[in-house]
Coordinates of C-alpha atoms and ligand atoms in Angstrom, one line a residue:
M99 CA 129.3 90.7 125.8
T100 CA 130.3 94.4 125.7
S101 CA 128.5 96.9 123.5
N102 CA 130.2 98.0 120.3
I103 CA 128.3 101.3 120.2
S104 CA 130.4 104.4 120.5
P105 CA 129.1 107.6 122.1
K106 CA 129.2 109.3 118.6
I107 CA 126.7 106.8 117.3
L108 CA 124.5 107.2 120.4
E109 CA 124.5 110.9 119.7
L110 CA 123.1 110.3 116.2
T111 CA 120.2 108.4 117.7
Q112 CA 119.1 111.7 119.3
R113 CA 119.2 113.8 116.2
K114 CA 115.7 112.7 114.8
L115 CA 116.2 114.2 111.4
L116 CA 112.9 112.8 110.2
L117 CA 111.0 114.8 112.7
K118 CA 112.4 118.2 111.4
P119 CA 109.8 119.3 108.9
H120 CA 112.3 121.3 106.7
H121 CA 115.0 118.7 106.6
P122 CA 115.3 117.1 103.1
L123 CA 114.9 113.6 104.4
S124 CA 111.7 114.6 106.2
I125 CA 110.4 116.5 103.1
L126 CA 110.9 113.3 101.0
K127 CA 109.2 111.2 103.7
Q128 CA 106.3 113.5 103.7
K129 CA 106.0 113.4 99.9
I130 CA 105.9 109.6 100.0
Y131 CA 103.3 109.5 102.7
E132 CA 101.2 112.0 100.7
F133 CA 101.4 109.8 97.6
F134 CA 100.0 106.8 99.6
H135 CA 97.3 108.9 101.3
R136 CA 96.2 110.4 98.0
N137 CA 96.1 107.1 96.1
Y138 CA 94.7 105.0 99.0
P139 CA 92.7 107.3 101.2
N140 CA 92.3 106.2 104.9
T141 CA 94.3 103.1 104.3
F142 CA 97.8 103.5 105.6
T143 CA 98.8 104.2 109.2
T144 CA 102.1 106.1 109.5
E145 CA 104.7 106.0 112.3
D146 CA 108.1 107.6 112.5
N147 CA 109.1 107.9 116.1
F148 CA 109.9 104.3 117.2
D149 CA 113.0 103.8 119.3
P150 CA 115.8 102.5 117.2
K151 CA 116.9 100.2 120.0
V152 CA 115.2 96.9 119.2
P153 CA 115.3 93.2 120.3
V154 CA 117.5 90.9 118.2
K155 CA 114.4 88.8 117.9
N156 CA 112.5 91.5 115.9
N157 CA 115.5 92.7 113.9
F158 CA 116.6 89.2 112.8
D159 CA 115.0 86.0 114.3
L160 CA 111.3 86.6 113.5
L161 CA 112.4 87.7 110.0
L162 CA 114.0 84.3 109.5
I163 CA 117.4 85.7 109.1
P164 CA 119.7 82.7 109.6
E165 CA 121.8 82.4 112.8
N166 CA 125.1 82.6 110.8
H167 CA 124.1 85.4 108.5
P168 CA 126.9 88.0 108.2
S169 CA 124.6 90.9 108.9
R170 CA 124.3 89.6 112.5
S171 CA 128.0 89.9 113.2
L172 CA 129.5 92.3 115.6
S173 CA 131.5 93.8 112.7
D174 CA 128.3 94.7 110.9
T175 CA 125.7 95.5 113.6
Y176 CA 125.7 97.7 116.7
Y177 CA 124.8 95.6 119.8
F178 CA 123.8 97.0 123.2
G179 CA 124.2 93.5 124.5
P180 CA 123.4 89.9 123.3
D181 CA 119.7 90.5 122.9
T182 CA 119.4 94.2 121.8
V183 CA 120.7 96.0 118.7
L184 CA 120.3 99.4 117.0
R185 CA 117.9 98.4 114.2
T186 CA 119.7 97.6 110.9
H187 CA 116.4 98.1 109.0
T188 CA 112.9 99.4 109.7
T189 CA 111.6 95.9 108.9
A190 CA 112.3 95.2 112.6
H191 CA 109.0 97.0 113.4
D192 CA 106.8 95.1 110.9
F193 CA 105.7 92.7 113.6
Y194 CA 104.3 95.4 115.8
M195 CA 102.7 97.2 112.8
L196 CA 101.2 94.0 111.5
S197 CA 99.8 93.1 114.8
K198 CA 97.7 96.3 114.7
Y199 CA 97.2 97.4 111.1
N200 CA 96.5 95.9 107.7
A201 CA 98.4 98.7 105.9
F202 CA 101.2 100.8 107.3
L203 CA 104.1 103.2 106.4
L204 CA 107.0 103.6 108.8
A205 CA 110.2 105.6 108.7
G206 CA 113.2 105.7 110.9
D207 CA 117.0 106.0 111.4
V208 CA 118.9 102.7 110.9
Y209 CA 122.4 101.8 111.8
R210 CA 125.1 99.6 110.1
R211 CA 128.8 99.5 110.5
D212 CA 130.3 100.2 107.2
E213 CA 133.0 101.6 105.0
I214 CA 133.6 105.3 104.7
D215 CA 132.9 107.4 101.6
A216 CA 130.4 109.9 100.1
K217 CA 127.6 107.3 100.0
H218 CA 128.1 105.4 103.2
Y219 CA 127.5 106.6 106.8
P220 CA 127.0 104.4 109.8
A221 CA 123.5 105.8 110.2
F222 CA 120.9 106.4 107.5
H223 CA 117.1 106.4 107.1
Q224 CA 114.7 103.9 105.7
L225 CA 111.0 104.1 104.8
E226 CA 109.1 100.9 105.0
G227 CA 105.6 99.9 103.8
G228 CA 103.5 96.8 104.4
R229 CA 100.0 95.8 103.4
V230 CA 98.1 92.6 104.0
W231 CA 94.7 91.0 103.1
K232 CA 92.8 87.9 103.9
L233 CA 92.1 85.5 101.0
S234 CA 88.4 85.4 101.7
E235 CA 88.2 89.2 101.7
L236 CA 89.2 89.2 98.1
G237 CA 87.4 86.0 97.1
L238 CA 90.7 84.2 96.4
S239 CA 91.0 80.5 97.1
T240 CA 94.7 79.6 97.2
Y241 CA 97.8 81.3 98.9
E242 CA 99.5 81.3 95.5
Q243 CA 96.7 83.5 94.1
G244 CA 97.1 85.8 97.1
T245 CA 100.8 86.1 96.5
K246 CA 100.3 86.8 92.8
Y247 CA 97.7 89.5 93.7
A248 CA 100.0 91.1 96.2
V249 CA 103.1 91.2 93.9
E250 CA 101.0 92.8 91.1
E251 CA 99.6 95.4 93.4
L252 CA 103.0 96.1 94.9
K253 CA 104.7 96.5 91.5
T254 CA 102.1 99.0 90.2
T255 CA 102.1 101.0 93.4
L256 CA 105.9 101.3 93.6
E257 CA 106.3 102.1 89.9
S258 CA 103.9 105.0 90.2
L259 CA 105.6 106.2 93.4
A260 CA 109.0 106.1 91.6
K261 CA 107.5 108.1 88.7
E262 CA 106.1 110.7 91.1
V263 CA 109.4 111.2 92.8
F264 CA 111.9 110.8 90.0
G265 CA 109.8 111.8 87.0
N266 CA 109.3 109.8 83.9
V267 CA 112.3 107.5 84.2
E268 CA 113.0 104.1 82.7
M269 CA 112.6 101.3 85.2
R270 CA 113.3 97.6 85.5
W271 CA 112.6 94.9 88.1
N272 CA 115.2 92.3 89.2
E273 CA 114.9 89.2 91.3
E274 CA 116.4 89.7 94.7
Y275 CA 116.7 87.7 97.9
F276 CA 115.5 88.6 101.4
P277 CA 115.0 85.9 104.0
F278 CA 111.5 87.3 104.9
T279 CA 109.9 87.7 101.5
D280 CA 109.2 85.3 98.6
P281 CA 109.3 86.3 95.9
S282 CA 111.7 89.2 96.5
L283 CA 112.4 91.9 94.0
E284 CA 114.4 95.1 93.6
L285 CA 113.4 98.1 91.5
E286 CA 116.0 100.0 89.5
I287 CA 115.6 103.3 87.7
R288 CA 117.7 104.7 84.8
W289 CA 119.4 107.8 86.2
M290 CA 122.2 109.8 84.5
D291 CA 123.0 106.8 82.2
D292 CA 123.3 104.3 85.0
W293 CA 120.9 101.8 86.6
L294 CA 120.3 102.8 90.2
E295 CA 118.7 100.4 92.7
I296 CA 116.1 102.3 94.6
L297 CA 114.2 99.7 96.8
G298 CA 113.8 96.1 97.9
C299 CA 110.4 94.5 98.3
G300 CA 108.4 91.3 98.1
A301 CA 105.5 89.2 99.3
Y302 CA 105.8 88.4 103.1
K303 CA 106.6 84.7 103.7
K304 CA 103.7 83.0 105.4
Q305 CA 105.9 82.2 108.4
V306 CA 106.7 85.8 109.0
L307 CA 103.0 86.7 109.1
L308 CA 102.4 83.8 111.5
N309 CA 105.2 85.2 113.6
A310 CA 103.3 88.5 113.7
G311 CA 100.2 86.7 115.0
R312 CA 98.4 86.6 111.7
D313 CA 96.4 83.6 110.5
E314 CA 97.0 81.1 107.7
E315 CA 94.9 83.0 105.1
T316 CA 96.7 86.3 105.5
F317 CA 99.0 87.4 102.7
G318 CA 100.6 90.7 101.6
W319 CA 103.5 92.8 100.5
A320 CA 106.3 94.8 102.1
F321 CA 108.9 97.2 100.7
G322 CA 111.9 99.2 102.1
L323 CA 113.8 102.1 100.7
G324 CA 116.8 104.1 101.7
L325 CA 115.8 107.8 102.0
E326 CA 119.3 109.2 101.6
R327 CA 119.7 107.3 98.3
W328 CA 116.5 108.9 97.0
A329 CA 117.2 112.3 98.5
M330 CA 120.7 112.6 97.1
K331 CA 119.2 112.3 93.6
V332 CA 116.1 114.5 93.9
F333 CA 117.8 117.3 95.9
E334 CA 121.2 116.8 94.2
I335 CA 123.0 116.4 97.6
P336 CA 126.5 115.1 96.7
D337 CA 127.7 113.8 100.1
I338 CA 125.8 111.8 102.7
R339 CA 127.5 113.6 105.6
L340 CA 125.6 116.8 104.6
F341 CA 122.3 115.4 105.9
W342 CA 123.9 115.5 109.4
T343 CA 125.5 119.0 109.2
Q344 CA 124.0 121.7 111.3
D345 CA 125.6 124.4 109.1
E346 CA 122.9 127.0 108.2
R347 CA 124.1 127.2 104.7
F348 CA 122.7 123.7 104.4
T349 CA 119.7 123.7 106.7
T350 CA 118.1 126.9 105.5
Q351 CA 118.1 125.9 101.9
F352 CA 115.2 123.5 102.2
S353 CA 111.6 123.9 103.2
A354 CA 108.4 121.8 103.1
E355 CA 106.8 124.5 100.9
K356 CA 109.6 124.4 98.3
G357 CA 109.4 120.7 98.1
F358 CA 112.1 119.0 96.0
S359 CA 114.4 122.1 95.5
K360 CA 118.0 121.6 94.3
F361 CA 120.8 122.0 96.7
T362 CA 123.2 124.9 95.9
P363 CA 126.7 123.8 97.0
Y364 CA 128.6 126.2 99.0
S365 CA 132.3 126.2 98.4
K366 CA 134.0 122.9 98.7
Y367 CA 137.0 123.1 101.0
P368 CA 140.3 121.4 100.1
V369 CA 140.9 117.8 101.0
C370 CA 143.8 116.8 103.2
Y371 CA 145.0 113.2 103.2
K372 CA 147.1 111.1 105.5
D373 CA 148.3 107.6 105.1
I374 CA 148.6 105.0 107.8
S375 CA 150.2 101.6 107.5
F376 CA 150.2 98.7 109.9
W377 CA 150.8 94.9 110.3
V378 CA 147.5 93.2 110.4
P379 CA 146.7 91.1 113.5
E380 CA 145.2 87.6 113.2
F381 CA 141.7 88.8 114.0
F382 CA 141.0 92.0 112.1
A383 CA 137.7 93.4 110.9
E384 CA 138.0 96.3 108.5
N385 CA 134.8 97.8 110.0
D386 CA 136.5 98.0 113.4
F387 CA 139.2 100.1 111.8
F388 CA 136.7 102.4 110.1
E389 CA 135.0 102.9 113.4
V390 CA 138.2 104.0 115.2
V391 CA 138.8 106.4 112.3
R392 CA 135.3 107.8 112.6
N393 CA 135.6 108.1 116.4
V394 CA 138.7 110.2 116.0
G395 CA 137.9 112.2 112.9
G396 CA 134.1 112.3 113.0
D397 CA 132.5 113.9 110.0
L398 CA 135.8 115.4 108.9
V399 CA 136.6 111.9 107.4
E400 CA 135.3 112.0 103.9
K401 CA 136.7 108.7 102.6
V402 CA 139.0 105.9 103.6
D403 CA 140.7 103.7 100.9
K404 CA 143.0 100.8 101.2
I405 CA 145.8 101.8 98.9
D406 CA 148.4 99.1 99.5
C407 CA 148.6 95.5 100.8
F408 CA 151.6 93.2 100.9
T409 CA 152.8 90.1 102.7
K410 CA 156.3 89.6 104.0
N411 CA 157.6 86.7 106.1
G412 CA 154.1 85.5 106.7
R413 CA 152.8 88.9 107.9
T414 CA 150.4 91.1 106.0
S415 CA 150.6 94.9 105.9
Y416 CA 147.8 97.3 104.9
C417 CA 148.1 100.9 104.0
Y418 CA 145.0 103.1 104.2
R419 CA 144.6 106.6 102.9
I420 CA 142.3 108.8 105.0
N421 CA 140.8 111.8 103.2
Y422 CA 139.9 114.6 105.6
R423 CA 137.6 117.4 104.4
S424 CA 135.3 119.6 106.3
M425 CA 131.9 120.5 104.9
D426 CA 132.0 123.8 106.6
R427 CA 135.5 125.3 106.7
S428 CA 139.2 125.0 105.8
L429 CA 141.2 122.5 107.8
T430 CA 144.7 123.2 109.0
N431 CA 147.5 120.7 108.6
E432 CA 148.2 120.9 112.4
E433 CA 144.7 119.8 113.4
I434 CA 144.8 116.9 111.0
D435 CA 148.2 115.9 112.3
Q436 CA 146.6 116.0 115.8
L437 CA 143.9 113.6 114.6
Q438 CA 146.5 111.4 113.0
F439 CA 148.5 111.3 116.2
Q440 CA 145.4 110.2 118.2
L441 CA 144.7 107.5 115.6
R442 CA 148.3 106.2 115.8
D443 CA 147.9 106.1 119.6
L444 CA 144.6 104.3 119.6
L445 CA 145.0 101.7 116.9
P446 CA 147.5 99.5 118.6
K447 CA 145.5 99.7 121.9
Q448 CA 142.1 99.0 120.4
L449 CA 142.8 96.7 117.5
S450 CA 146.2 95.2 118.4
V451 CA 147.7 96.3 115.2
E452 CA 151.4 97.1 114.9
L453 CA 152.1 100.4 113.2
R454 CA 154.8 100.6 110.6
Ligands
LIG589 N1 114.8 95.5 105.0 C1 115.3 95.3 103.7 C2 116.7 96.0 103.7 O1 117.0 96.7 104.6 C3 114.4 96.0 102.6 C4 113.1 95.2 102.5 C5 112.0 95.6 103.2 C6 113.0 94.2 101.6 C7 110.8 95.0 103.1 C8 111.8 93.5 101.4 C9 110.7 93.9 102.2 O2 117.5 95.9 102.7

């Protein structure tokens, strides 16, 4: 099996945005850590510099993610080889943390092959928390009582965390599904007249805790949240690519001292769009197409939309519109034409599509 990880993605693994104290993602991470340290002194151990390269076992198997689950596929996940991936979530580290600590917080960059727009980027950041107890320690007699206790504690904790970060917002809990927790829940907040999902969580399944080397009477909770999703709201950052820019007009706006300051947009440069149409081969994964586009256009690609699809004589044709826009400068038509040329050259070679 060959790796599906491009050099561009490998570069991102070196950026370590969470370790830059004045980066908005890092400021947010720090605020969340502080919330837990203040409310539960000397309880949570934090960790934010684990290698994103993890065994398939930790990312999927031990978390009871089924063998045929779509998130395991080559079109969704970056594989170094058959047994190693770029973590798709920070939950991959829960086994290690649970083998050492009863309560932990952990943040890291995670990677998923995905569509392209202002909210999706193949790399983003998660902050994870976990806490366990033994039944005897709390004087409980059944596992059900433990689970109930954990879920109540989890809900109150996360509600007050959300209040601290987002202010006095309306909130609601929905049932969710994760293979490694039961029950599983998601928290939504009311934000600008919409409901926004801000985290997933639940009580660890007993088998997951056993997989982590814990005993039959250990129970507890876990949660995971997407830092970009939170940061885009509290700092008012409109495009996910901005987190990765090295433009000083972005990087100098934030500081740990200023906390949750609002981003002042610098001028938005004009968009330049180009369409590309091709006959779709028998085996075609849209994420492979997005990846080629990203490899050619990098962060100049703002958004890719499928704008047409038709079938003729048993063959299907797609047309995609690629929106190019720089965060930092004006683009010339010539340079975009250049990128489009490269794309037209690479697509038939890499994906066996026939251009139209
Ligand atoms: N790992 C889950 C995700 O990436 C989030 C999660 C973490 C859910 C911990 C439950 C418990 O979507």
